[in-house]
GROMACS .gro file of C-alpha atoms in nm:
model
  265
    1MET     CA    1 -11.437   9.063 -10.831
    2ARG     CA    2 -11.264   9.297 -11.101
    3VAL     CA    3 -11.402   9.662 -11.145
    4ALA     CA    4 -11.402   9.786 -11.471
    5SER     CA    5 -11.193  10.112 -11.542
    6SER     CA    6 -11.322  10.416 -11.655
    7PRO     CA    7 -11.196  10.461 -11.999
    8PRO     CA    8 -10.853  10.700 -12.075
    9PRO     CA    9 -10.895  11.047 -12.106
   10ARG     CA   10 -10.897  11.145 -12.495
   11PRO     CA   11 -10.765  11.508 -12.675
   12ARG     CA   12 -11.043  11.482 -12.868
   13ALA     CA   13 -11.308  11.454 -12.561
   14LEU     CA   14 -11.118  11.728 -12.360
   15ALA     CA   15 -11.140  11.975 -12.648
   16LEU     CA   16 -11.477  11.937 -12.691
   17VAL     CA   17 -11.525  11.995 -12.318
   18ALA     CA   18 -11.312  12.293 -12.314
   19PHE     CA   19 -11.455  12.407 -12.621
   20ALA     CA   20 -11.799  12.445 -12.511
   21THR     CA   21 -11.623  12.573 -12.149
   22LEU     CA   22 -11.579  12.830 -12.338
   23ILE     CA   23 -11.904  12.920 -12.485
   24GLU     CA   24 -12.030  12.894 -12.177
   25ALA     CA   25 -11.800  13.137 -12.083
   26LEU     CA   26 -11.855  13.373 -12.359
   27ARG     CA   27 -12.270  13.307 -12.314
   28ALA     CA   28 -12.214  13.417 -11.927
   29ARG     CA   29 -12.044  13.737 -12.060
   30LEU     CA   30 -11.744  13.702 -11.880
   31ALA     CA   31 -11.542  13.926 -12.122
   32GLY     CA   32 -11.765  14.189 -12.028
   33LEU     CA   33 -11.751  14.177 -11.664
   34LEU     CA   34 -11.357  14.156 -11.674
   35ALA     CA   35 -11.355  14.447 -11.925
   36VAL     CA   36 -11.564  14.643 -11.705
   37ALA     CA   37 -11.372  14.564 -11.373
   38ALA     CA   38 -11.013  14.637 -11.574
   39LEU     CA   39 -11.187  14.976 -11.665
   40LEU     CA   40 -11.304  15.057 -11.346
   41ALA     CA   41 -10.930  14.957 -11.211
   42PHE     CA   42 -10.799  15.202 -11.491
   43ALA     CA   43 -10.992  15.496 -11.400
   44ALA     CA   44 -10.908  15.450 -10.992
   45GLY     CA   45 -10.547  15.383 -11.088
   46ALA     CA   46 -10.552  15.710 -11.297
   47PHE     CA   47 -10.747  15.899 -11.016
   48ALA     CA   48 -10.508  15.844 -10.758
   49ALA     CA   49 -10.199  15.911 -11.013
   50ALA     CA   50 -10.393  16.256 -11.061
   51LEU     CA   51 -10.315  16.334 -10.698
   52ALA     CA   52  -9.984  16.263 -10.660
   53LEU     CA   53  -9.714  16.498 -10.643
   54THR     CA   54  -9.457  16.291 -10.792
   55GLU     CA   55  -9.408  15.936 -10.932
   56SER     CA   56  -9.751  15.952 -11.040
   57GLY     CA   57  -9.719  15.670 -11.346
   58ARG     CA   58  -9.577  15.423 -11.113
   59LEU     CA   59  -9.851  15.474 -10.886
   60GLN     CA   60 -10.132  15.446 -11.184
   61ALA     CA   61  -9.925  15.107 -11.281
   62ALA     CA   62  -9.923  14.969 -10.912
   63LEU     CA   63 -10.272  15.049 -10.815
   64SER     CA   64 -10.423  14.946 -11.178
   65GLY     CA   65 -10.222  14.612 -11.108
   66SER     CA   66 -10.358  14.556 -10.793
   67ALA     CA   67 -10.699  14.619 -10.859
   68ILE     CA   68 -10.725  14.459 -11.139
   69ARG     CA   69 -10.579  14.119 -10.958
   70LEU     CA   70 -10.828  14.141 -10.715
   71ALA     CA   71 -11.126  14.183 -10.940
   72TRP     CA   72 -11.055  13.914 -11.160
   73VAL     CA   73 -11.006  13.682 -10.913
   74PHE     CA   74 -11.339  13.776 -10.758
   75VAL     CA   75 -11.502  13.731 -11.105
   76PHE     CA   76 -11.320  13.402 -11.227
   77THR     CA   77 -11.403  13.239 -10.910
   78LEU     CA   78 -11.747  13.317 -10.888
   79HIS     CA   79 -11.755  13.200 -11.275
   80VAL     CA   80 -11.581  12.848 -11.199
   81ILE     CA   81 -11.769  12.754 -10.880
   82GLY     CA   82 -12.134  12.880 -11.059
   83CYS     CA   83 -12.065  12.657 -11.372
   84LEU     CA   84 -11.977  12.370 -11.180
   85VAL     CA   85 -12.230  12.388 -10.914
   86ARG     CA   86 -12.504  12.439 -11.132
   87ASP     CA   87 -12.369  12.118 -11.343
   88VAL     CA   88 -12.407  11.906 -11.053
   89ASP     CA   89 -12.728  12.077 -10.935
   90GLY     CA   90 -12.883  12.101 -11.257
   91ARG     CA   91 -12.790  11.750 -11.403
   92GLY     CA   92 -12.584  11.910 -11.682
   93VAL     CA   93 -12.287  11.665 -11.542
   94GLU     CA   94 -12.486  11.346 -11.638
   95HIS     CA   95 -12.584  11.489 -11.990
   96TRP     CA   96 -12.200  11.542 -12.043
   97LEU     CA   97 -12.162  11.177 -11.884
   98ALA     CA   98 -12.442  10.994 -12.064
   99LEU     CA   99 -12.188  11.066 -12.369
  100PRO     CA  100 -11.879  10.802 -12.381
  101LEU     CA  101 -11.731  11.032 -12.149
  102SER     CA  102 -11.561  10.976 -11.822
  103ARG     CA  103 -11.543  11.176 -11.513
  104PRO     CA  104 -11.140  11.227 -11.569
  105VAL     CA  105 -11.220  11.358 -11.942
  106TRP     CA  106 -11.518  11.620 -11.777
  107VAL     CA  107 -11.313  11.714 -11.497
  108LEU     CA  108 -10.982  11.787 -11.682
  109GLY     CA  109 -11.167  11.956 -11.978
  110ARG     CA  110 -11.391  12.188 -11.769
  111ALA     CA  111 -11.037  12.302 -11.625
  112ALA     CA  112 -10.892  12.311 -11.954
  113GLY     CA  113 -11.185  12.532 -12.090
  114PHE     CA  114 -11.149  12.792 -11.767
  115ALA     CA  115 -10.763  12.817 -11.802
  116ALA     CA  116 -10.789  12.896 -12.163
  117ALA     CA  117 -11.059  13.154 -12.068
  118ALA     CA  118 -10.831  13.299 -11.822
  119ALA     CA  119 -10.532  13.291 -12.107
  120LEU     CA  120 -10.749  13.477 -12.347
  121ALA     CA  121 -10.838  13.732 -12.098
  122CYS     CA  122 -10.457  13.742 -11.987
  123VAL     CA  123 -10.324  13.808 -12.327
  124ALA     CA  124 -10.592  14.035 -12.381
  125LEU     CA  125 -10.516  14.229 -12.120
  126TRP     CA  126 -10.149  14.263 -12.206
  127LEU     CA  127 -10.157  14.575 -12.422
  128PRO     CA  128 -10.329  14.818 -12.205
  129MET     CA  129 -10.085  14.688 -11.906
  130ALA     CA  130  -9.783  14.734 -12.164
  131TRP     CA  131  -9.848  15.090 -12.196
  132LEU     CA  132  -9.902  15.149 -11.793
  133GLY     CA  133  -9.518  14.954 -11.745
  134GLY     CA  134  -9.352  14.874 -12.059
  135THR     CA  135  -9.359  14.570 -12.287
  136ALA     CA  136  -9.170  14.308 -12.063
  137ALA     CA  137  -9.301  14.433 -11.742
  138ALA     CA  138  -9.648  14.376 -11.848
  139ALA     CA  139  -9.570  14.023 -12.018
  140ALA     CA  140  -9.438  13.922 -11.710
  141TRP     CA  141  -9.667  14.048 -11.507
  142CYS     CA  142  -9.966  13.898 -11.709
  143ALA     CA  143  -9.755  13.552 -11.697
  144GLY     CA  144  -9.789  13.573 -11.314
  145LEU     CA  145 -10.146  13.677 -11.330
  146PHE     CA  146 -10.238  13.351 -11.547
  147ALA     CA  147 -10.073  13.134 -11.277
  148GLU     CA  148 -10.274  13.290 -11.046
  149ARG     CA  149 -10.576  13.224 -11.193
  150LEU     CA  150 -10.471  12.910 -11.298
  151VAL     CA  151 -10.435  12.810 -10.891
  152MET     CA  152 -10.744  12.966 -10.780
  153ILE     CA  153 -10.975  12.799 -11.086
  154CYS     CA  154 -10.870  12.432 -10.963
  155ALA     CA  155 -10.893  12.546 -10.582
  156ALA     CA  156 -11.245  12.661 -10.667
  157ALA     CA  157 -11.341  12.390 -10.900
  158PHE     CA  158 -11.224  12.160 -10.591
  159PHE     CA  159 -11.452  12.307 -10.373
  160ALA     CA  160 -11.735  12.321 -10.584
  161LEU     CA  161 -11.720  11.966 -10.683
  162SER     CA  162 -11.682  11.882 -10.331
  163LEU     CA  163 -11.933  12.085 -10.156
  164GLY     CA  164 -12.195  12.154 -10.395
  165GLN     CA  165 -12.316  12.463 -10.289
  166PHE     CA  166 -12.221  12.780 -10.415
  167ALA     CA  167 -12.226  12.980 -10.111
  168ALA     CA  168 -12.031  12.726  -9.893
  169ALA     CA  169 -11.780  12.724 -10.175
  170ALA     CA  170 -11.742  13.114 -10.250
  171ALA     CA  171 -11.634  13.106  -9.880
  172LEU     CA  172 -11.414  12.837  -9.866
  173ALA     CA  173 -11.228  12.972 -10.181
  174ALA     CA  174 -11.218  13.368 -10.038
  175GLY     CA  175 -11.028  13.238  -9.736
  176PHE     CA  176 -10.811  12.976  -9.911
  177TYR     CA  177 -10.694  13.321 -10.141
  178LEU     CA  178 -10.683  13.537  -9.867
  179LEU     CA  179 -10.469  13.284  -9.672
  180ALA     CA  180 -10.269  13.182  -9.965
  181ARG     CA  181 -10.197  13.606 -10.030
  182GLY     CA  182 -10.125  13.662  -9.616
  183ILE     CA  183  -9.926  13.406  -9.520
  184ASP     CA  184  -9.595  13.535  -9.594
  185ALA     CA  185  -9.685  13.847  -9.397
  186LEU     CA  186  -9.853  13.623  -9.069
  187ARG     CA  187  -9.501  13.426  -9.053
  188LEU     CA  188  -9.319  13.764  -9.033
  189ILE     CA  189  -9.563  13.930  -8.764
  190ALA     CA  190  -9.484  13.606  -8.592
  191GLN     CA  191  -9.067  13.578  -8.632
  192ALA     CA  192  -9.115  13.937  -8.490
  193GLY     CA  193  -9.394  13.892  -8.215
  194GLU     CA  194  -9.119  13.557  -8.104
  195THR     CA  195  -8.809  13.819  -8.144
  196LEU     CA  196  -8.946  14.059  -7.897
  197ASN     CA  197  -9.111  13.834  -7.652
  198PRO     CA  198  -9.013  13.444  -7.676
  199GLY     CA  199  -9.224  13.202  -7.530
  200PRO     CA  200  -9.390  12.841  -7.618
  201LEU     CA  201  -9.659  12.962  -7.748
  202LEU     CA  202  -9.542  13.178  -8.024
  203GLU     CA  203  -9.256  12.931  -8.127
  204VAL     CA  204  -9.600  12.651  -8.191
  205LEU     CA  205  -9.746  12.915  -8.392
  206ARG     CA  206  -9.468  12.986  -8.582
  207PHE     CA  207  -9.414  12.634  -8.649
  208GLY     CA  208  -9.758  12.617  -8.758
  209LEU     CA  209  -9.729  12.904  -9.020
  210ASP     CA  210  -9.470  12.791  -9.147
  211LEU     CA  211  -9.604  12.413  -9.167
  212LEU     CA  212  -9.946  12.572  -9.353
  213ALA     CA  213  -9.654  12.789  -9.605
  214TRP     CA  214  -9.530  12.432  -9.741
  215LEU     CA  215  -9.903  12.375  -9.799
  216LEU     CA  216 -10.050  12.652  -9.945
  217PRO     CA  217  -9.944  12.840 -10.268
  218ALA     CA  218  -9.709  13.142 -10.200
  219LEU     CA  219 -10.004  13.382 -10.392
  220SER     CA  220  -9.803  13.692 -10.247
  221ARG     CA  221  -9.547  13.632 -10.496
  222TYR     CA  222  -9.728  13.624 -10.805
  223ALA     CA  223  -9.799  13.900 -11.021
  224GLY     CA  224  -9.679  14.186 -10.794
  225SER     CA  225  -9.737  14.550 -10.855
  226THR     CA  226  -9.385  14.643 -10.822
  227TRP     CA  227  -9.348  14.424 -11.167
  228LEU     CA  228  -9.514  14.707 -11.308
  229ALA     CA  229  -9.377  14.991 -11.114
  230ASP     CA  230  -8.979  14.873 -11.083
  231GLY     CA  231  -8.975  14.606 -11.377
  232PRO     CA  232  -9.023  14.275 -11.398
  233PRO     CA  233  -8.841  13.966 -11.208
  234ALA     CA  234  -8.553  13.746 -11.327
  235ALA     CA  235  -8.639  13.515 -11.587
  236GLY     CA  236  -8.536  13.226 -11.348
  237ALA     CA  237  -8.783  13.349 -11.086
  238LEU     CA  238  -9.068  13.391 -11.330
  239ALA     CA  239  -8.975  13.003 -11.461
  240LEU     CA  240  -9.000  12.872 -11.111
  241LEU     CA  241  -9.345  13.011 -11.044
  242SER     CA  242  -9.470  12.910 -11.299
  243ALA     CA  243  -9.356  12.558 -11.247
  244ALA     CA  244  -9.491  12.622 -10.878
  245ALA     CA  245  -9.806  12.714 -11.026
  246LEU     CA  246  -9.826  12.455 -11.257
  247ALA     CA  247  -9.736  12.183 -10.996
  248GLN     CA  248 -10.033  12.327 -10.720
  249ALA     CA  249 -10.271  12.316 -10.987
  250ALA     CA  250 -10.211  11.980 -11.077
  251LEU     CA  251 -10.251  11.854 -10.728
  252LEU     CA  252 -10.557  12.069 -10.674
  253ARG     CA  253 -10.704  11.915 -11.009
  254ALA     CA  254 -10.610  11.569 -10.863
  255ALA     CA  255 -10.793  11.607 -10.513
  256ALA     CA  256 -11.099  11.769 -10.718
  257LEU     CA  257 -11.119  11.447 -10.943
  258VAL     CA  258 -11.048  11.222 -10.662
  259ASP     CA  259 -11.277  11.359 -10.448
  260PHE     CA  260 -11.579  11.348 -10.774
  261GLN     CA  261 -11.490  10.972 -10.842
  262ARG     CA  262 -11.629  10.835 -10.524
  263ARG     CA  263 -11.961  11.080 -10.560
  264ALA     CA  264 -12.253  10.940 -10.656
  265LEU     CA  265 -12.463  11.146 -10.892
   0.00000   0.00000   0.00000
């Protein structure tokens, strides 16, 4: 028996879903939340810089960048999870699929819309960050921030579509982000422990962490605060990070699509 295949993704349908996702972000006041988070981060950085005796500018740039990075990943991730869980629970996805749209078109269009919102936010953030760290450093930092947001958007979409529950998806996304941010530090700790006190248990632990590091995106290398304080990375390193982010985002989108295709609505 031959099973009918879903229609291929069409650029016009993808653009329609992506545009609707952007409109939804505006209605949810995502831009206002991001602006408030950025202002609070700038204020905290300025306050810390006022207390510093030396290198107050570098300190303000580093602290403001770190605070914005953490706040924005929190806001973006919750927004993506909330939108997709609401679509699944509130039958919004059924209304979309009632149109001549396939499931791949809807998933890819949603991801494109979220990515477009993240790109616009990063572009708007470039000017104030350029005031802190310089135009080249701010451009590289905003590009790294967008790459990290892209990975987390696709990870959040995968968790939301797979679980269908806001709390569970948010908890998994938070664990994924913290583990991906801290995997390099955990590997260093394991290597130091193995040097000081070698043993089979530490070798197994180090091997497991190395394997996990191959599977997880190295988010600690994206949009580092040193990029604003000490200067941007080399163009080749930034291009390599961007290519890695695109590949990891594509894998997460594919995983979300495979899981969503087999799900009964």
